[in-house]
mmCIF file of C-alpha atoms in Angstrom:
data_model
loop_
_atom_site.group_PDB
_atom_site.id
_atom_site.type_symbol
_atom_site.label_atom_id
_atom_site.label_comp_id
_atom_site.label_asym_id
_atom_site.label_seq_id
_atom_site.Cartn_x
_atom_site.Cartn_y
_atom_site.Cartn_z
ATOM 1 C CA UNK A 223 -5.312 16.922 -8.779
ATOM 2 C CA UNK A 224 -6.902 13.611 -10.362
ATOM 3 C CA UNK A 225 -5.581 15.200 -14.062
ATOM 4 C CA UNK A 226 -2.162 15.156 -12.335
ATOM 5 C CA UNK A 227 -1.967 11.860 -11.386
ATOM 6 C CA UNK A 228 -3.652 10.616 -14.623
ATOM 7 C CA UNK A 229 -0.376 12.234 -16.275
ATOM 8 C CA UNK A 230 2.391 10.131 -13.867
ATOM 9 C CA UNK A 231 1.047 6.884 -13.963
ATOM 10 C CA UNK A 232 -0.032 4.152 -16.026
ATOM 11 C CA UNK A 233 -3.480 5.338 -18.112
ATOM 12 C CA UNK A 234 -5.558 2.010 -17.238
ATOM 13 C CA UNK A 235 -3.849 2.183 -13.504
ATOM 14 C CA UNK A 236 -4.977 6.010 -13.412
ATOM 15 C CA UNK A 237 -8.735 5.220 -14.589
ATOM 16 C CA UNK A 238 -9.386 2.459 -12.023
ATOM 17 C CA UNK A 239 -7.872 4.478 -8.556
ATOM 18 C CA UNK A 240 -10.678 7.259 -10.144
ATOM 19 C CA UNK A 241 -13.192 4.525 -10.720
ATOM 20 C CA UNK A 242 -12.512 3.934 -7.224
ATOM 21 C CA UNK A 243 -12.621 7.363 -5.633
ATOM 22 C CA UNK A 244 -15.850 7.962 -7.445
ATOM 23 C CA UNK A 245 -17.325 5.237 -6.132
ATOM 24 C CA UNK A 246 -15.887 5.853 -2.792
ATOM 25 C CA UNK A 247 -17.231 9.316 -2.628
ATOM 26 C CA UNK A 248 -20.466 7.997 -3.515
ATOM 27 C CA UNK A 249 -20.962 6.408 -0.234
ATOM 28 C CA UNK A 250 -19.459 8.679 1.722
ATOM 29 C CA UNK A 251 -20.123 11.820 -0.011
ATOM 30 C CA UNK A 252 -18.620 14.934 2.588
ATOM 31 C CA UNK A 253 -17.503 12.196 4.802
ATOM 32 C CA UNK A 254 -14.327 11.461 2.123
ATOM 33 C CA UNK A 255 -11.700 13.243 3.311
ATOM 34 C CA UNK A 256 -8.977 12.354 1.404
ATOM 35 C CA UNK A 257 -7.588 9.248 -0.975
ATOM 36 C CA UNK A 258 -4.062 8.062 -2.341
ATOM 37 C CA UNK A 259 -2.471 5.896 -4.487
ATOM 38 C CA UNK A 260 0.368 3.892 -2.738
ATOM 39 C CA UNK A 261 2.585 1.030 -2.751
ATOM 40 C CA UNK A 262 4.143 -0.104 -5.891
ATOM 41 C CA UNK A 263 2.055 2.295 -7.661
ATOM 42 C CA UNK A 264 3.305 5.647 -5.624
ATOM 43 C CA UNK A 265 6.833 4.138 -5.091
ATOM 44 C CA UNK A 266 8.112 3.357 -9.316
ATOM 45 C CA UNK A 267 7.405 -0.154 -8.743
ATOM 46 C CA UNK A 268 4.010 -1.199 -10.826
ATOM 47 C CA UNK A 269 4.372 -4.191 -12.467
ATOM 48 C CA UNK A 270 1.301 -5.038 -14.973
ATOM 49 C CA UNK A 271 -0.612 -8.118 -13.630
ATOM 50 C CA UNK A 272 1.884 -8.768 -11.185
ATOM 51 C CA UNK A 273 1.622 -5.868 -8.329
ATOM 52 C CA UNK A 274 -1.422 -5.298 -6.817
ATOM 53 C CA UNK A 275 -2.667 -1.515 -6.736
ATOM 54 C CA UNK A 276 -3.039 0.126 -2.900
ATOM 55 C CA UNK A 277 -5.733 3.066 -2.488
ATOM 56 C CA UNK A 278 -5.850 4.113 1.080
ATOM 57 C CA UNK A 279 -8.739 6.589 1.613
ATOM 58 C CA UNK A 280 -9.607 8.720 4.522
ATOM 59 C CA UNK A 281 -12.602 9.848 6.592
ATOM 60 C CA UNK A 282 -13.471 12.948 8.482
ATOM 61 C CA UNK A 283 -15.699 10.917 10.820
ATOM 62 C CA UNK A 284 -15.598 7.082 11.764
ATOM 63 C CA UNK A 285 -18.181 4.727 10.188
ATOM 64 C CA UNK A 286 -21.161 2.642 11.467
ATOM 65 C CA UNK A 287 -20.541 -0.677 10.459
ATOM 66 C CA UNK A 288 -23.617 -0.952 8.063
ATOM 67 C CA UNK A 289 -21.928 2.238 6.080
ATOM 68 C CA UNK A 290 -18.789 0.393 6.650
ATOM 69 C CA UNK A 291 -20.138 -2.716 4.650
ATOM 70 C CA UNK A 292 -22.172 -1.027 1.951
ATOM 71 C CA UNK A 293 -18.755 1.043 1.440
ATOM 72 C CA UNK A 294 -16.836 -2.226 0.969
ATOM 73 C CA UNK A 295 -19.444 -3.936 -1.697
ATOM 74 C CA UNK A 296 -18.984 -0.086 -3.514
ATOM 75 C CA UNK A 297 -15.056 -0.828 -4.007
ATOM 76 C CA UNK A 298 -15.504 -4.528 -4.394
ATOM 77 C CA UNK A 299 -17.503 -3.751 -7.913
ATOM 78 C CA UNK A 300 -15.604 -1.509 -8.743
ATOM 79 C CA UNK A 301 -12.475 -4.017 -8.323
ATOM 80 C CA UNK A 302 -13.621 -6.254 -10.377
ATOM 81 C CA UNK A 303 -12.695 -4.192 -13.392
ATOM 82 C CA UNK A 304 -9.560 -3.607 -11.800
ATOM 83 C CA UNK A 305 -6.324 -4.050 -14.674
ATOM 84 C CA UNK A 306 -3.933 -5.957 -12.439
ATOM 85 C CA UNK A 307 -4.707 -9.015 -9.910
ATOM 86 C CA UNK A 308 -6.557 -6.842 -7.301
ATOM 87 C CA UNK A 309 -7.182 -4.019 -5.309
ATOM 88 C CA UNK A 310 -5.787 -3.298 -1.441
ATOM 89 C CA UNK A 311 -8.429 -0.621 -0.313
ATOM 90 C CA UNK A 312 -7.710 0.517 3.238
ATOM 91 C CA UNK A 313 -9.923 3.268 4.847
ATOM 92 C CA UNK A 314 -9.230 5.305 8.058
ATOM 93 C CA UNK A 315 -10.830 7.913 10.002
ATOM 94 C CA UNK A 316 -9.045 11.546 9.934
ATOM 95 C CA UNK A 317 -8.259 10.973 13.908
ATOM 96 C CA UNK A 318 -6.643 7.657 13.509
ATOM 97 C CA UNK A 319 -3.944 8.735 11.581
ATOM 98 C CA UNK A 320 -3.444 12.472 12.873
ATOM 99 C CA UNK A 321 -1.441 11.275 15.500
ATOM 100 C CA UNK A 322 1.633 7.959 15.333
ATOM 101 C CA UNK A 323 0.206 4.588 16.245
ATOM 102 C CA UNK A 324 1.777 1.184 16.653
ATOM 103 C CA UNK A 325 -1.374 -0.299 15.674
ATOM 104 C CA UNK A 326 -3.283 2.277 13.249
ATOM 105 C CA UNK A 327 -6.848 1.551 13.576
ATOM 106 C CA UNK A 328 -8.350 1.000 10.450
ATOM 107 C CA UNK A 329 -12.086 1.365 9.638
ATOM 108 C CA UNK A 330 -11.935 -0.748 6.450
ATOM 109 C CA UNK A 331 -9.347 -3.333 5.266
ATOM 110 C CA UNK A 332 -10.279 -4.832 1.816
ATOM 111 C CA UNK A 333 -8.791 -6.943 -0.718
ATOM 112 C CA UNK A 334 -10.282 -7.783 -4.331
ATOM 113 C CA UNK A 335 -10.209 -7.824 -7.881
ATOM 114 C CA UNK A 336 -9.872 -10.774 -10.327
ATOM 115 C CA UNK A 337 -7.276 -12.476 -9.206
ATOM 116 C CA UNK A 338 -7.099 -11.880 -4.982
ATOM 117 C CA UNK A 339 -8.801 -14.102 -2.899
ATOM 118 C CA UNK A 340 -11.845 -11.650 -1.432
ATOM 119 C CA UNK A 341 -10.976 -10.682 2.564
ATOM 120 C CA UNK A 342 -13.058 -7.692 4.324
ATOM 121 C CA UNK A 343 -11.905 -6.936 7.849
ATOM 122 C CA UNK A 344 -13.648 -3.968 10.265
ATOM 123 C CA UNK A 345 -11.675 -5.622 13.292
ATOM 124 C CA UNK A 346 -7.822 -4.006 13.328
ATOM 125 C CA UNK A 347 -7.351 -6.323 16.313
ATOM 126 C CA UNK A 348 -8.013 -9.170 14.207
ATOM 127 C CA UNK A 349 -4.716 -8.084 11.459
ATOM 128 C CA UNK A 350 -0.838 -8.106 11.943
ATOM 129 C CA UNK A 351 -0.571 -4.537 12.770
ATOM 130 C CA UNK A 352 3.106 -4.007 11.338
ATOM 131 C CA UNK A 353 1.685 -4.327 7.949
ATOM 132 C CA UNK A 354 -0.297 -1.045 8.649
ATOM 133 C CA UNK A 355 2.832 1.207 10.656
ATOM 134 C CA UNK A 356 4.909 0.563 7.068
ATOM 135 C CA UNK A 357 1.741 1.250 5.051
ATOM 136 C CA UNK A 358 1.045 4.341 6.905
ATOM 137 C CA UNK A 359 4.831 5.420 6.350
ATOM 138 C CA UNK A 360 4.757 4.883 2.774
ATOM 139 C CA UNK A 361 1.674 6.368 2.007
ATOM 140 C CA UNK A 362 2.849 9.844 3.841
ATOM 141 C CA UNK A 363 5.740 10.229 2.327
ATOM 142 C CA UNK A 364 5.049 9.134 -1.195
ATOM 143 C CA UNK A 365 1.227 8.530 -1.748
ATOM 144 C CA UNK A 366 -0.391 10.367 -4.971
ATOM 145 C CA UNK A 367 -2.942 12.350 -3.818
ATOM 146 C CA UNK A 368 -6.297 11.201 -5.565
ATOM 147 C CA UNK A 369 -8.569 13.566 -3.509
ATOM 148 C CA UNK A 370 -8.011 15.715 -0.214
ATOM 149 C CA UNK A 371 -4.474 17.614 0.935
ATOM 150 C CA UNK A 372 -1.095 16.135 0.350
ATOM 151 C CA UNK A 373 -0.391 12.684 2.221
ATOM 152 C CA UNK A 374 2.385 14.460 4.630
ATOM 153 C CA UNK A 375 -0.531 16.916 6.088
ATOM 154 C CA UNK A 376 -2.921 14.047 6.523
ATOM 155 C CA UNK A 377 -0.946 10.997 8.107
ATOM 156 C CA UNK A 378 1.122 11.715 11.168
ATOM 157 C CA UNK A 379 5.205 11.122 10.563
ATOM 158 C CA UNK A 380 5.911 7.432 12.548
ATOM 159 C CA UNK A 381 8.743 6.784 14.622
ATOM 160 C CA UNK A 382 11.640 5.526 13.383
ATOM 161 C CA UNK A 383 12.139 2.817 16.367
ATOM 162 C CA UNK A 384 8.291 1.730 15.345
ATOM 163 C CA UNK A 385 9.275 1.788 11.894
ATOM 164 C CA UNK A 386 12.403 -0.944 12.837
ATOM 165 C CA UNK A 387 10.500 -2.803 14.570
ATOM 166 C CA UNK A 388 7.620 -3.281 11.980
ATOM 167 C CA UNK A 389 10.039 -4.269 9.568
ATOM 168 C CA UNK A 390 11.390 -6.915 12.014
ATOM 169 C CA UNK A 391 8.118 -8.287 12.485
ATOM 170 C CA UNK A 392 6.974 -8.191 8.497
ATOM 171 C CA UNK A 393 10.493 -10.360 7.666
ATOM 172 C CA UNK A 394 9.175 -13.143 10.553
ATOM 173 C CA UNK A 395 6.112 -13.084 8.563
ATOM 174 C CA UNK A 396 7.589 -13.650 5.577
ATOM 175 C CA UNK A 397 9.675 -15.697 6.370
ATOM 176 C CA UNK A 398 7.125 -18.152 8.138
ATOM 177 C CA UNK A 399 3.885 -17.333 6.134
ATOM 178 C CA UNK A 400 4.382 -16.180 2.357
ATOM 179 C CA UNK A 401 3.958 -18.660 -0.108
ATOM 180 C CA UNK A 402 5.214 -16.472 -3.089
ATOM 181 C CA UNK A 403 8.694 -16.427 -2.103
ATOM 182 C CA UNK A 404 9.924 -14.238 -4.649
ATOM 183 C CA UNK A 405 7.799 -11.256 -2.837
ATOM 184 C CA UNK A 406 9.671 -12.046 0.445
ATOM 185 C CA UNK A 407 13.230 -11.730 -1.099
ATOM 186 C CA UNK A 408 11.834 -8.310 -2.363
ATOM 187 C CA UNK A 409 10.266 -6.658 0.838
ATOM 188 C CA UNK A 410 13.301 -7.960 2.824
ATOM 189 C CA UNK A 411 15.766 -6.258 0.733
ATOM 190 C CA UNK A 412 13.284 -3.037 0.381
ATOM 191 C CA UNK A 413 13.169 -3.300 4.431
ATOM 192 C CA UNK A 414 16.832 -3.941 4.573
ATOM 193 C CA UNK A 415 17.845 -0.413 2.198
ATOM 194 C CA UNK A 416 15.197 1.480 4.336
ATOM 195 C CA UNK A 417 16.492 0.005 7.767
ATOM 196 C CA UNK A 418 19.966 1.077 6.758
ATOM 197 C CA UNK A 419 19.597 4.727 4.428
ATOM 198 C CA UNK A 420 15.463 5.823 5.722
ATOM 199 C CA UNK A 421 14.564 5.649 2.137
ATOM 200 C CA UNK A 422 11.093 3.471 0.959
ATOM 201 C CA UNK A 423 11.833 2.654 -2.519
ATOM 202 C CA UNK A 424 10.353 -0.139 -4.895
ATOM 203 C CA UNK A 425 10.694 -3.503 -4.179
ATOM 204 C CA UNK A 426 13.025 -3.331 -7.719
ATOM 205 C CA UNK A 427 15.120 -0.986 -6.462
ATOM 206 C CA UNK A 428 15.351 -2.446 -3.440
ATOM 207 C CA UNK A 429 17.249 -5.712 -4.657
ATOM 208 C CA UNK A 430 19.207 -3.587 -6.374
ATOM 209 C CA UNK A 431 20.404 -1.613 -3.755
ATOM 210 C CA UNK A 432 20.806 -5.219 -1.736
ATOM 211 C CA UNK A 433 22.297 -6.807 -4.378
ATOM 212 C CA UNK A 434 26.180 -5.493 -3.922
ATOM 213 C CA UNK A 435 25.739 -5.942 -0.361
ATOM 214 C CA UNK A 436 25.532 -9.480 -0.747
ATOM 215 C CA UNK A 437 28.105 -12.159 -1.036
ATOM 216 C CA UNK A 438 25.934 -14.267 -3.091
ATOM 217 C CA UNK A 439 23.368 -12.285 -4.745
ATOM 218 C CA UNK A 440 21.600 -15.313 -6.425
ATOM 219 C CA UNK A 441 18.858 -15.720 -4.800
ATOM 220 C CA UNK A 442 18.183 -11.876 -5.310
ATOM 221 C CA UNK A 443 18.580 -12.320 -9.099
ATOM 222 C CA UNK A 444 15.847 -15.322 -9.019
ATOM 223 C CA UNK A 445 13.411 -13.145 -7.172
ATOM 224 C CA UNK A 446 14.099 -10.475 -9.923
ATOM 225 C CA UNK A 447 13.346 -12.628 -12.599
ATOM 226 C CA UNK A 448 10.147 -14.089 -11.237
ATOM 227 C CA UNK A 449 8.826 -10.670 -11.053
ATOM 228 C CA UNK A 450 10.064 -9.789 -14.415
ATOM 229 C CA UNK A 451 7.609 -13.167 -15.649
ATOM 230 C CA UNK A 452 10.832 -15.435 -16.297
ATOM 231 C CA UNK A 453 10.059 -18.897 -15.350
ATOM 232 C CA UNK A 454 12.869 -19.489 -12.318
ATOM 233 C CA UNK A 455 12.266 -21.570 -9.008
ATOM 234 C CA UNK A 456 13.292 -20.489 -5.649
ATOM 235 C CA UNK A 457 14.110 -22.807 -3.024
ATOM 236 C CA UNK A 458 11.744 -21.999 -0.025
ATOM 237 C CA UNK A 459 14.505 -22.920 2.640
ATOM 238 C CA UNK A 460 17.378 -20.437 1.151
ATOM 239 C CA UNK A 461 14.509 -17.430 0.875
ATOM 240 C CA UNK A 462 13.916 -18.288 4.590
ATOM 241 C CA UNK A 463 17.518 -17.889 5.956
ATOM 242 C CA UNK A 464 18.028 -14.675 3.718
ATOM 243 C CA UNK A 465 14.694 -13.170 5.175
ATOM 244 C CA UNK A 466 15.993 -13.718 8.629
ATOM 245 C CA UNK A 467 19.445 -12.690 7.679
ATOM 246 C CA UNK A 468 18.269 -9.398 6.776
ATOM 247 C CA UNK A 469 15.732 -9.095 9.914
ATOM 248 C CA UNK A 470 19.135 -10.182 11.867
ATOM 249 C CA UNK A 471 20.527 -7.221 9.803
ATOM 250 C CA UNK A 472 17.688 -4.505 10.940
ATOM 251 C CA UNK A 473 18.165 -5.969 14.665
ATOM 252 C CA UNK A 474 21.367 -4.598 15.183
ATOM 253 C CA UNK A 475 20.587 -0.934 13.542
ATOM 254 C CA UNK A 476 20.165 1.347 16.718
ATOM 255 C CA UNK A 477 16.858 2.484 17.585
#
């Protein structure tokens, strides 16, 4: 399956998520259930040196924290060598994902690589949960299978009324917390298409679904162009009032 994914993805992008397995798999040896690519990786989205790359692994068993930690220095070398700005490495047991959860319970949540600031959490009470319900989501339906069965026979479908809501919660997020405004015109108009049509696409694709559905699509154009490495400015108060325009948008979609 790893020769597979090596031939759908970008060579240097392919190397690292088996860099990352391996080493993985060397901590938990029969313990590794099962690992994916995901995010902008699995959805057409990968930008070099912009996106960050998203490996969610699974378990059979939960973890002792000790095994927990010397799991998380394992990935963290092996993100240093990673060929974009970092690594998002979550890990979850086999039973915390066989069945929907409005707050999936993690038994790793790490971020590294050369350019991410370093942040290890074994606590799932102690992170936004929504951020894990649309990870979850995404990764069943579209995660490249690195090791283990297909994504749709390991994570349980969601909800769609738990799916609405995360969204609603991840725009208020955005809207108050992310500094790289650019990202939060991009996930609100990803959220917005999958609020309105059920589909998770790239957060490209995404503004270009919003775009036309826009009266004034500049401030979608900006965000494009920032991602494409053009040297545009966004002004932090419009992003804000089109974030919540779109969460008032996925407000009034039925549950």
């Amino acid at each position: 399956m790893m020769e597979s994914i090596i031939r759908t993805v970008d060579a240097e992008v392919a190397d690292f998520a088996a860099a990352v397995t391996r080493g993985a798999g060397e901590v938990l040896g029969d313990n590794l259930h099962a690992a994916y690519l995901s995010g902008s990786v699995a959805l057409g989205g990968y930008v070099p040196g912009q996106s960050d790359i998203d490996i969610m692994a699974v378990c059979r068993h939960p973890l002792p924290d000790e095994r927990k930690r010397k799991l998380a220095d394992a990935v963290s070398h092996v993100a240093d060598t990673c060929p974009t700005r970092g690594l998002e490495f979550v890990l979850y047991s086999r039973g915390a994902v066989a069945t929907p959860s409005r707050s999936p319970r993690f038994e790793i949540n790490l971020n590294a690589g050369p350019e991410m600031p370093y942040h290890l959490s074994l606590d799932p009470a102690s992170e936004p949960s929504h951020w894990f319900v649309l990870d979850v989501s995404i990764a069943r339906e579209h995660g490249l299978r690195l090791a283990g069965p297909p994504s749709h026979e390991v994570f349980a479908p969601i909800p769609r009324s738990w799916l609405l809501d995360a969204l609603e919660d991840s725009l208020v997020w955005h809207a108050e917390h992310e500094t790289l405004t650019h990202y939060s015109v991009l996930n609100a108009c990803r959220a917005w298409r999958f609020a309105e049509e059920g589909v998770w696409s790239s957060k490209e694709a995404g503004a270009k679904w919003a775009r036309p559905r826009v009266e004034d699509p500049t401030v979608i154009d900006a965000a494009l162009e920032i991602r494409r490495g053009q040297a545009r400015r966004l002004d932090p108060s419009e992003v804000r009032a089109f974030v919540m325009g779109v969460r008032s948008r996925v407000a009034r979609i039925p549950r």
